[in-house]
XYZ file of N, CA and C in Angstrom:
750
model
N -141.462 -33.418 22.597
C -140.954 -32.186 22.880
C -141.387 -31.312 21.910
N -141.782 -30.010 22.256
C -142.294 -28.833 21.513
C -141.381 -28.258 20.956
N -141.662 -27.756 19.561
C -140.533 -27.143 18.728
C -141.229 -25.834 18.033
N -140.705 -24.642 17.946
C -141.079 -23.741 17.312
C -140.814 -23.829 15.712
N -141.744 -24.115 14.793
C -141.469 -24.260 13.305
C -141.698 -23.044 12.685
N -141.073 -22.734 11.736
C -141.390 -21.834 10.785
C -141.271 -22.370 9.381
N -142.327 -22.605 8.411
C -142.227 -22.888 7.062
C -142.574 -24.081 6.958
N -142.785 -24.556 5.666
C -143.423 -25.924 5.341
C -142.603 -26.670 4.260
N -141.502 -25.776 3.900
C -140.536 -26.420 2.569
C -139.981 -27.811 2.955
N -139.640 -28.166 1.972
C -138.963 -29.541 1.784
C -137.492 -29.608 2.642
N -136.960 -28.489 2.581
C -135.480 -28.496 3.098
C -135.581 -28.156 4.603
N -135.227 -29.226 5.473
C -135.304 -28.939 6.964
C -134.044 -28.248 7.418
N -134.339 -27.249 8.257
C -133.060 -26.498 8.784
C -133.212 -26.481 10.533
N -132.441 -27.230 11.048
C -132.184 -27.146 12.530
C -131.587 -25.840 13.214
N -132.300 -25.139 13.802
C -131.600 -23.901 14.210
C -131.225 -23.774 15.772
N -129.790 -23.799 15.812
C -129.131 -23.730 17.116
C -128.679 -22.315 17.706
N -129.026 -21.925 19.073
C -128.716 -20.881 19.584
C -127.400 -20.697 20.135
N -126.893 -19.502 20.584
C -125.873 -19.360 21.311
C -125.979 -19.343 22.907
N -124.841 -19.072 23.494
C -124.737 -19.139 24.895
C -125.755 -17.934 25.616
N -125.723 -16.879 25.114
C -126.598 -15.848 25.750
C -128.225 -15.936 25.164
N -128.473 -16.947 24.110
C -129.782 -16.933 23.742
C -130.729 -17.939 23.911
N -131.279 -18.364 23.024
C -132.744 -19.325 23.100
C -133.143 -19.386 21.880
N -134.141 -20.467 21.757
C -134.886 -20.631 20.404
C -135.548 -19.207 19.960
N -135.902 -18.408 21.143
C -136.426 -17.294 20.884
C -135.586 -16.158 20.221
N -134.239 -16.368 20.012
C -133.303 -15.427 19.737
C -133.509 -14.857 18.381
N -134.018 -15.607 17.464
C -134.140 -15.535 16.140
C -135.255 -14.472 15.439
N -135.858 -13.960 16.417
C -137.055 -13.176 16.038
C -137.113 -12.193 14.854
N -135.910 -11.443 15.031
C -135.887 -10.467 13.816
C -135.602 -10.970 12.651
N -135.071 -12.448 12.557
C -134.778 -13.142 11.297
C -136.193 -13.601 10.574
N -137.201 -13.859 11.487
C -138.329 -14.750 11.015
C -139.057 -14.049 9.756
N -139.300 -12.712 9.803
C -140.073 -12.074 8.706
C -139.496 -12.237 7.353
N -138.170 -12.661 7.299
C -137.442 -12.650 6.083
C -136.906 -13.805 5.620
N -137.630 -14.840 5.986
C -137.218 -16.219 5.904
C -138.350 -16.972 4.745
N -137.975 -17.510 3.796
C -138.596 -18.177 2.666
C -139.328 -19.360 3.246
N -140.640 -19.265 3.799
C -141.353 -20.467 4.281
C -141.872 -21.520 3.388
N -141.801 -21.447 2.004
C -142.143 -22.315 1.133
C -141.050 -23.272 0.901
N -139.909 -22.851 0.733
C -138.547 -23.621 0.456
C -138.044 -24.297 1.640
N -138.180 -23.722 2.833
C -137.529 -24.086 3.944
C -138.503 -24.472 5.179
N -138.230 -25.508 5.946
C -138.712 -25.686 7.238
C -137.748 -25.240 8.310
N -137.924 -24.287 8.985
C -136.975 -23.962 10.104
C -137.373 -24.450 11.411
N -136.766 -25.033 12.189
C -137.031 -25.547 13.452
C -136.107 -24.995 14.446
N -136.666 -24.271 15.469
C -135.801 -23.716 16.430
C -135.898 -24.375 17.700
N -134.527 -24.875 18.102
C -134.278 -25.737 19.238
C -133.672 -25.000 20.450
N -133.968 -25.422 21.631
C -133.232 -24.973 22.886
C -132.492 -26.199 23.431
N -131.150 -25.711 24.213
C -130.773 -26.512 24.737
C -131.227 -26.932 26.248
N -130.895 -27.918 26.872
C -131.248 -28.267 28.186
C -131.012 -26.983 29.121
N -131.968 -26.410 29.954
C -131.871 -25.424 30.843
C -131.950 -24.037 30.193
N -132.469 -24.141 28.867
C -132.899 -22.873 28.062
C -133.987 -22.771 27.713
N -134.580 -21.536 27.507
C -135.956 -21.479 26.787
C -136.939 -22.265 27.289
N -137.516 -23.149 26.380
C -138.577 -24.262 26.812
C -138.332 -25.118 27.590
N -136.845 -25.538 27.576
C -136.453 -26.379 28.393
C -135.545 -26.097 29.868
N -136.061 -24.800 30.079
C -135.429 -24.501 31.492
C -136.080 -25.602 32.783
N -135.290 -25.907 33.675
C -135.461 -26.658 34.521
C -135.170 -28.141 34.193
N -134.826 -28.309 33.027
C -134.242 -29.718 32.425
C -132.907 -29.848 32.590
N -132.555 -30.883 33.646
C -131.336 -31.067 33.956
C -130.380 -31.835 32.895
N -129.195 -31.958 33.148
C -128.069 -32.803 32.102
C -126.808 -32.652 32.578
N -125.850 -32.899 31.592
C -124.453 -32.700 31.708
C -124.035 -31.403 31.117
N -124.975 -30.915 30.244
C -124.626 -29.517 29.557
C -123.482 -29.457 28.899
N -123.154 -30.375 28.066
C -121.821 -30.374 27.388
C -122.443 -30.651 25.921
N -121.539 -30.216 24.799
C -121.815 -30.239 23.545
C -121.961 -31.254 22.991
N -121.548 -32.542 23.394
C -122.028 -33.856 22.913
C -123.282 -34.140 23.453
N -123.878 -34.000 24.396
C -125.165 -33.880 25.043
C -126.033 -33.237 24.049
N -125.743 -31.814 23.947
C -126.643 -31.136 23.097
C -126.799 -31.490 21.620
N -125.752 -32.163 21.178
C -125.715 -32.668 19.970
C -126.615 -33.981 19.897
N -126.516 -34.728 20.919
C -127.345 -35.824 20.874
C -128.893 -35.340 20.875
N -129.191 -34.508 21.717
C -130.549 -34.111 21.804
C -131.088 -33.336 20.420
N -130.015 -32.706 19.786
C -130.719 -32.330 18.247
C -130.921 -33.653 17.465
N -129.905 -34.650 17.456
C -130.268 -35.867 16.667
C -131.637 -36.425 17.177
N -131.859 -36.299 18.556
C -133.249 -36.802 19.021
C -134.572 -36.220 18.483
N -134.122 -34.715 18.405
C -135.070 -33.841 17.871
C -135.352 -34.072 16.317
N -134.388 -34.367 15.608
C -134.445 -34.652 14.259
C -135.302 -35.773 14.134
N -135.130 -36.877 14.848
C -135.866 -38.065 14.734
C -137.191 -37.895 15.125
N -137.685 -37.176 16.174
C -138.893 -36.874 16.398
C -139.801 -36.196 15.292
N -139.043 -35.367 14.653
C -139.375 -34.474 13.592
C -139.594 -35.363 12.221
N -139.128 -36.570 12.209
C -138.960 -37.347 11.139
C -138.106 -36.933 9.962
N -137.159 -36.246 10.323
C -136.108 -35.418 9.325
C -135.071 -36.333 8.961
N -134.964 -37.147 8.091
C -133.738 -37.996 7.849
C -132.532 -37.029 7.498
N -132.698 -36.348 6.556
C -131.558 -35.407 6.383
C -132.145 -33.942 6.510
N -130.983 -33.121 6.924
C -131.442 -31.697 7.487
C -130.129 -30.902 7.199
N -130.171 -29.592 7.402
C -128.951 -28.653 7.352
C -129.084 -27.959 8.841
N -128.102 -27.437 9.242
C -127.777 -27.014 10.642
C -127.496 -25.379 10.354
N -128.113 -24.636 11.139
C -127.758 -23.195 11.359
C -127.454 -22.906 12.690
N -126.159 -22.731 13.120
C -125.668 -22.486 14.453
C -125.102 -21.243 14.652
N -125.590 -20.555 15.792
C -124.960 -19.176 16.022
C -124.064 -19.441 17.234
N -122.887 -18.885 17.192
C -121.683 -18.971 18.183
C -121.763 -20.310 19.086
N -122.069 -20.702 20.070
C -121.954 -21.891 20.757
C -122.778 -22.978 19.961
N -123.536 -22.484 19.403
C -124.511 -23.474 18.165
C -123.770 -23.864 17.014
N -122.472 -22.915 16.731
C -121.649 -23.417 15.831
C -120.904 -24.578 16.144
N -120.505 -24.804 17.638
C -119.861 -25.954 17.894
C -120.692 -27.322 18.042
N -122.011 -26.955 18.574
C -123.085 -28.046 18.688
C -123.127 -28.641 17.104
N -123.301 -27.702 16.138
C -123.753 -28.204 14.851
C -122.659 -29.155 14.212
N -121.382 -28.664 14.579
C -120.245 -29.625 13.855
C -120.063 -30.888 14.834
N -120.574 -30.816 16.121
C -120.515 -32.207 16.831
C -121.608 -33.179 16.261
N -122.819 -32.464 15.730
C -123.925 -33.261 15.023
C -123.227 -33.777 13.795
N -122.515 -33.210 13.170
C -121.911 -33.524 11.954
C -121.080 -34.539 12.178
N -120.197 -34.428 13.108
C -119.285 -35.478 13.423
C -119.788 -36.857 13.788
N -120.983 -36.887 14.355
C -121.619 -37.877 14.926
C -122.587 -38.581 13.954
N -123.247 -37.744 12.901
C -124.097 -38.555 12.025
C -124.012 -37.632 10.689
N -122.566 -37.596 9.987
C -122.269 -37.105 8.995
C -123.304 -37.486 7.645
N -123.717 -38.343 7.559
C -124.702 -38.824 6.568
C -126.051 -38.228 6.525
N -126.164 -37.746 7.622
C -127.662 -37.048 7.710
C -127.661 -35.511 7.322
N -126.500 -34.865 7.559
C -126.253 -33.412 7.287
C -126.138 -33.081 5.743
N -126.996 -32.175 5.379
C -126.745 -31.509 3.983
C -125.793 -30.347 3.746
N -125.988 -29.636 4.919
C -125.092 -28.333 4.702
C -125.040 -27.625 6.301
N -124.039 -26.977 6.319
C -123.925 -26.384 7.844
C -123.661 -24.712 7.473
N -124.383 -23.994 8.297
C -124.331 -22.443 8.260
C -123.839 -21.983 9.670
N -122.601 -21.434 9.868
C -122.317 -20.848 11.258
C -122.486 -19.458 11.258
N -122.890 -18.730 12.289
C -123.134 -17.250 12.358
C -122.068 -17.028 13.567
N -120.995 -16.270 13.397
C -120.052 -16.118 14.296
C -119.863 -17.417 15.071
N -119.589 -18.478 14.454
C -119.610 -19.909 15.258
C -118.384 -20.048 16.018
N -118.454 -20.869 17.027
C -117.303 -21.249 17.800
C -116.732 -22.300 17.178
N -115.195 -22.313 16.995
C -114.748 -23.527 16.243
C -114.617 -24.818 17.181
N -114.397 -25.908 16.355
C -114.512 -27.220 17.239
C -113.301 -27.358 17.874
N -112.448 -26.515 18.107
C -111.364 -26.518 18.989
C -111.587 -25.738 20.104
N -112.588 -25.127 20.365
C -112.959 -24.390 21.448
C -112.405 -22.879 21.363
N -112.383 -21.897 22.355
C -111.952 -20.551 22.285
C -110.969 -20.416 23.513
N -109.670 -20.127 23.048
C -108.696 -19.581 24.192
C -109.176 -18.330 24.772
N -108.887 -18.322 26.146
C -109.124 -17.153 26.999
C -107.962 -16.692 27.706
N -107.531 -15.546 27.911
C -106.584 -14.941 28.935
C -107.403 -14.952 30.358
N -106.593 -14.783 31.259
C -107.226 -14.760 32.361
C -108.198 -13.749 32.825
N -107.983 -12.524 32.492
C -108.755 -11.385 32.770
C -110.307 -11.639 31.885
N -109.992 -12.328 30.636
C -111.319 -12.574 30.002
C -112.166 -13.743 30.388
N -111.347 -14.659 30.946
C -111.989 -15.873 31.569
C -112.799 -15.397 33.002
N -112.230 -14.407 33.593
C -113.027 -14.043 34.714
C -114.182 -13.190 34.507
N -114.131 -12.414 33.414
C -115.187 -11.692 33.110
C -116.440 -12.629 32.475
N -116.227 -13.563 31.785
C -116.973 -14.675 31.069
C -117.725 -15.400 32.176
N -116.714 -16.268 33.023
C -117.222 -17.018 34.176
C -117.998 -16.194 35.107
N -117.801 -15.070 35.152
C -118.593 -14.228 36.219
C -119.994 -13.980 35.629
N -120.162 -14.212 34.398
C -121.510 -13.873 33.819
C -122.739 -14.637 34.333
N -122.506 -15.705 34.862
C -123.618 -16.661 35.254
C -124.302 -15.788 36.544
N -123.592 -15.105 37.271
C -124.198 -14.507 38.529
C -124.103 -13.043 38.197
N -123.756 -12.358 37.216
C -123.821 -10.972 37.071
C -124.288 -10.519 35.657
N -125.323 -9.812 35.776
C -125.951 -9.220 34.562
C -125.139 -8.149 33.957
N -124.369 -7.457 34.773
C -123.255 -6.356 34.475
C -122.065 -7.214 33.321
N -121.742 -8.226 33.825
C -120.748 -8.932 33.108
C -121.374 -9.339 31.519
N -122.745 -9.871 31.749
C -123.307 -10.234 30.483
C -123.374 -8.933 29.540
N -123.803 -7.857 30.249
C -123.799 -6.690 29.283
C -122.605 -6.268 28.636
N -121.499 -6.450 29.546
C -120.171 -6.143 29.286
C -119.727 -6.972 27.943
N -119.896 -8.317 28.005
C -119.614 -9.249 26.969
C -120.335 -9.030 25.805
N -121.561 -8.694 25.775
C -122.411 -8.546 24.374
C -121.987 -7.417 23.804
N -121.810 -6.163 24.682
C -121.125 -5.044 24.176
C -119.803 -5.156 23.580
N -118.812 -5.748 24.248
C -117.433 -5.957 23.575
C -117.596 -6.927 22.277
N -118.248 -7.712 22.406
C -118.558 -8.567 21.117
C -119.419 -8.192 20.000
N -119.710 -6.985 20.081
C -120.657 -6.186 18.974
C -119.661 -4.768 18.861
N -118.436 -4.565 19.375
C -117.692 -3.583 18.851
C -118.103 -2.372 19.589
N -118.630 -2.314 20.746
C -118.920 -1.115 21.667
C -119.688 -0.177 20.651
N -120.724 -0.315 20.051
C -121.137 0.365 19.062
C -122.911 0.433 18.954
N -123.244 -0.443 19.843
C -124.875 -0.564 19.821
C -125.351 0.089 21.111
N -126.924 0.411 20.890
C -127.527 1.119 21.901
C -127.528 0.388 23.208
N -127.721 1.466 24.394
C -128.022 0.575 25.612
C -129.381 -0.148 25.858
N -130.283 0.408 24.930
C -131.668 -0.285 24.911
C -131.457 -1.724 24.619
N -130.884 -1.986 23.406
C -130.616 -3.036 22.729
C -129.698 -4.101 23.841
N -128.661 -3.674 24.493
C -127.921 -4.447 25.280
C -128.579 -4.730 26.395
N -129.533 -3.956 26.924
C -130.251 -4.404 28.229
C -131.320 -5.547 27.615
N -131.955 -5.270 26.583
C -132.870 -6.500 26.218
C -132.145 -7.751 25.839
N -130.934 -7.645 25.283
C -130.157 -8.832 25.246
C -129.762 -9.627 26.552
N -129.505 -8.814 27.519
C -129.118 -9.409 28.966
C -130.472 -9.777 29.387
N -131.678 -9.126 29.373
C -132.962 -9.414 30.065
C -133.012 -11.003 29.160
N -133.209 -11.084 27.892
C -133.530 -12.419 27.447
C -132.745 -13.328 27.793
N -131.306 -12.971 27.955
C -130.201 -14.228 28.474
C -130.833 -14.545 30.035
N -131.019 -13.753 30.816
C -131.433 -14.005 32.226
C -132.694 -14.846 32.264
N -133.665 -14.323 31.512
C -134.982 -15.092 31.604
C -134.995 -16.538 30.946
N -134.253 -16.705 30.211
C -134.277 -17.882 29.467
C -133.283 -18.794 29.303
N -132.385 -18.818 30.551
C -131.505 -19.753 30.859
C -131.558 -19.908 32.516
N -131.260 -21.254 32.778
C -131.092 -21.629 34.405
C -129.558 -21.356 34.662
N -129.384 -20.783 35.668
C -128.017 -20.248 36.079
C -126.898 -21.246 35.908
N -127.301 -22.553 36.461
C -126.237 -23.571 36.578
C -126.049 -24.092 34.977
N -126.957 -24.174 34.207
C -126.918 -24.723 32.909
C -125.891 -23.407 32.137
N -126.333 -22.167 32.289
C -125.433 -21.276 31.650
C -124.159 -21.371 32.043
N -123.747 -21.466 33.157
C -122.305 -21.491 33.796
C -121.558 -22.583 33.405
N -122.341 -23.951 32.992
C -121.641 -25.370 32.968
C -121.461 -24.851 31.194
N -122.121 -24.231 30.263
C -122.092 -24.416 29.023
C -120.796 -23.593 28.628
N -120.505 -22.564 29.448
C -119.301 -21.877 29.007
C -118.071 -22.748 29.085
N -117.738 -23.665 29.716
C -116.796 -24.801 29.855
C -117.086 -25.465 28.425
N -118.357 -25.711 28.152
C -118.617 -26.771 27.066
C -118.291 -26.110 25.726
N -118.456 -24.856 25.579
C -118.154 -24.349 24.334
C -116.745 -23.722 23.987
N -116.284 -23.410 25.235
C -114.914 -22.703 25.263
C -113.730 -23.702 25.412
N -113.997 -24.860 25.900
C -112.833 -25.766 26.332
C -113.215 -27.232 25.827
N -114.185 -27.421 24.910
C -114.333 -28.600 24.128
C -113.605 -28.649 22.758
N -112.520 -29.780 22.565
C -111.887 -29.558 21.368
C -111.987 -30.955 20.807
N -112.695 -30.980 19.605
C -112.685 -32.053 18.669
C -112.576 -31.924 17.208
N -111.496 -31.101 17.126
C -111.454 -30.656 15.583
C -110.892 -31.606 14.819
N -110.188 -32.635 15.430
C -109.452 -33.679 14.711
C -110.564 -34.543 14.140
N -111.761 -34.599 14.684
C -112.820 -35.482 14.092
C -113.597 -34.979 12.923
N -113.194 -33.560 12.814
C -113.951 -32.989 11.507
C -112.846 -32.412 10.370
N -111.804 -32.633 10.658
C -110.605 -31.983 9.695
C -110.774 -32.749 8.596
N -110.687 -31.909 7.514
C -110.934 -32.461 6.144
C -112.381 -32.908 5.762
N -113.346 -32.623 6.590
C -114.660 -32.686 6.302
C -115.329 -31.892 5.050
N -115.888 -32.886 4.135
C -116.136 -32.133 2.821
C -117.742 -31.691 2.815
N -118.360 -31.522 3.961
C -119.555 -30.925 4.015
C -119.664 -29.689 3.669
N -120.701 -29.096 2.822
C -120.780 -27.797 2.357
C -120.999 -26.993 3.684
N -120.176 -25.734 3.736
C -120.128 -24.946 5.119
C -120.155 -23.598 4.881
N -121.077 -22.668 5.346
C -120.937 -21.308 5.144
C -120.738 -20.794 6.462
N -119.752 -19.967 6.611
C -119.689 -19.077 7.943
C -119.857 -17.785 7.764
N -120.633 -17.170 8.663
C -121.006 -15.656 8.394
C -120.132 -15.017 9.651
N -119.162 -13.977 9.636
C -118.457 -13.458 10.321
C -118.910 -11.870 10.390
N -119.046 -11.287 11.599
C -119.118 -9.779 11.583
C -117.903 -9.017 11.655
N -117.867 -8.007 10.906
C -116.591 -7.170 10.822
C -116.311 -6.610 12.503
N -117.315 -6.463 13.234
C -117.209 -5.833 14.614
C -117.045 -6.822 15.648
N -116.896 -8.080 15.254
C -116.672 -9.137 16.250
C -115.163 -9.397 16.681
N -114.687 -8.828 17.849
C -113.196 -8.857 18.021
C -112.635 -10.412 18.220
N -113.471 -11.257 18.528
C -112.937 -12.597 18.893
C -113.206 -13.642 17.969
N -114.335 -13.680 17.370
C -114.711 -14.667 16.416
C -115.110 -14.046 15.110
N -114.041 -13.138 14.724
C -114.172 -12.696 13.431
C -113.542 -13.334 12.221
N -113.333 -12.496 10.900
C -112.924 -13.271 9.834
C -111.495 -14.199 10.036
N -110.679 -13.405 10.662
C -109.245 -13.870 10.765
C -109.252 -15.366 11.684
N -110.181 -15.274 12.705
C -110.333 -16.569 13.457
C -111.252 -17.712 12.562
N -112.071 -17.246 11.753
C -112.876 -18.314 10.832
C -111.726 -18.893 10.064
N -111.041 -17.977 9.402
C -109.874 -18.512 8.436
C -109.125 -19.512 9.197
N -108.561 -19.105 10.328
C -107.549 -20.002 10.927
C -107.903 -21.171 11.522
N -109.317 -21.384 11.749
C -109.981 -22.748 12.153
C -110.697 -23.301 10.923
N -112.056 -22.732 10.879
C -112.695 -23.464 9.895
C -112.187 -23.514 8.496
N -111.522 -22.636 8.158
C -110.621 -22.488 6.773
C -109.620 -23.582 6.813
N -108.836 -23.851 8.004
C -108.047 -24.868 7.932
C -108.435 -26.417 8.085
N -109.919 -26.599 8.136
C -110.282 -27.802 8.467
C -111.415 -28.322 7.530
N -112.041 -27.338 6.766
C -113.130 -27.505 5.867
C -112.726 -27.025 4.358
N -112.501 -27.821 3.641
C -112.268 -27.472 2.389
C -113.053 -26.796 1.592
N -114.546 -26.948 1.667
C -115.437 -26.281 1.001
C -116.024 -25.100 1.680
N -115.247 -24.486 2.841
C -115.698 -23.436 3.329
C -116.072 -22.352 2.425
N -117.131 -21.686 2.566
C -117.317 -20.081 2.211
C -117.533 -19.314 3.394
N -116.734 -18.283 3.328
C -116.817 -17.216 4.212
C -117.431 -15.696 3.730
N -118.203 -15.395 4.498
C -118.942 -14.055 4.057
C -118.874 -13.142 5.316
N -118.255 -11.892 5.246
C -117.947 -10.956 6.299
C -119.100 -10.025 6.298
N -119.828 -9.798 7.280
C -120.971 -8.664 7.245
C -120.453 -7.412 7.980
N -120.416 -6.321 6.910
C -119.804 -5.198 7.548
C -120.473 -4.434 8.616
N -121.759 -4.670 8.846
C -122.500 -3.839 9.861
C -122.874 -4.877 11.012
N -122.341 -5.857 11.244
C -122.515 -6.675 12.330
C -121.423 -7.016 13.135
N -121.543 -7.341 14.315
C -120.676 -7.928 15.281
C -120.962 -9.255 15.426
N -121.336 -9.809 16.736
C -121.502 -11.263 17.191
C -122.705 -11.657 16.865
N -123.789 -10.709 16.551
C -125.109 -11.139 16.572
C -125.923 -10.548 15.223
N -125.543 -11.218 14.136
C -125.840 -10.988 12.834
C -127.451 -10.966 12.414
N -127.904 -11.933 13.367
C -129.451 -12.266 13.295
C -130.134 -10.883 13.820
N -129.525 -9.998 14.644
C -130.092 -8.711 15.103
C -129.655 -7.685 14.633
N -128.394 -7.686 14.139
C -127.684 -6.580 13.539
C -128.119 -6.564 11.988
N -128.041 -7.599 11.273
C -128.254 -7.288 9.664
C -129.367 -8.643 9.389
N -130.429 -8.607 9.912
C -131.468 -9.641 9.700
C -131.645 -10.016 8.223
N -131.884 -8.828 7.545
C -132.370 -9.066 6.020
C -131.143 -9.694 5.360
N -130.144 -9.224 5.393
C -129.125 -9.734 4.868
C -128.539 -11.063 5.388
N -128.870 -11.362 6.489
C -128.471 -12.913 6.721
C -129.498 -13.861 6.344
N -130.662 -13.551 6.252
C -131.622 -14.485 5.751
C -131.305 -14.753 4.268
N -130.910 -13.610 3.538
C -130.733 -13.972 1.997
C -129.468 -14.780 1.849
N -128.432 -14.426 2.785
C -127.171 -15.118 2.476
C -127.238 -16.669 2.799
N -128.186 -16.749 3.923
C -128.417 -18.420 4.149
C -128.989 -19.005 3.357
N -130.087 -18.351 2.803
C -130.945 -19.185 1.845
C -130.441 -19.374 0.509
N -129.613 -18.306 0.096
C -128.853 -18.338 -1.136
C -128.032 -19.786 -1.182
N -127.249 -19.729 0.231
C -126.329 -20.905 0.164
C -127.095 -22.257 0.441
N -128.043 -22.364 1.097
C -128.932 -23.617 1.487
C -129.602 -23.939 0.292
N -129.788 -22.922 -0.570
C -130.802 -23.262 -1.873
C -129.885 -24.314 -2.760
N -128.455 -24.225 -2.570
C -127.748 -24.805 -3.559
C -127.443 -26.310 -3.000
N -127.943 -26.608 -1.858
C -127.456 -27.814 -1.246
C -128.720 -28.851 -0.653
């Protein structure tokens, strides 16, 4: 399997993207990373990015198995995980499956291990996104506080459409929204940093405290004042510094 790697440092960080993303979603972050202290490896799920056309069950458990397989290929016995949104669920599943291999977890607007509840109207919007770029644009706009430019929104939609297979994208919604394994990680003492955006209406600080805060005694929560759901795009310099200060302690 081919991986995008950035850095040659001793501390390996496996980076997991969100539902609308791919391994290429982190470009704005790359110039700000410490390449001597860390080795970042950017992974795709089945049906995304470099793995478009690769079939599977498209579940959180399968994605976590693939992450552990990638770590094996890389020769990374221990590693940290950086997960955005859906990637936050996957990283917790990796930890649940192989806790002894995980140094630390960093979630950027991460999906809790309990999944995400939806009302009927919101579910219709999200489930329609597989076949509607308009739905994708509306979701990205909503989750960033209806405050960013149309040019950026269009670029995000374009990246999503070009870097995910339709059926995989559709299936992963069920995977991250309706998978609940929080009883498996409850009380876990792994070091965990969660970054929440002040303009994220669904996975903001209150949701993080009610979920991650209830399950992880060592949670550190940082709220970014100038970000919604996509801190790697909205506040890349601040995110790189926050992530690396945390990981540098573990």
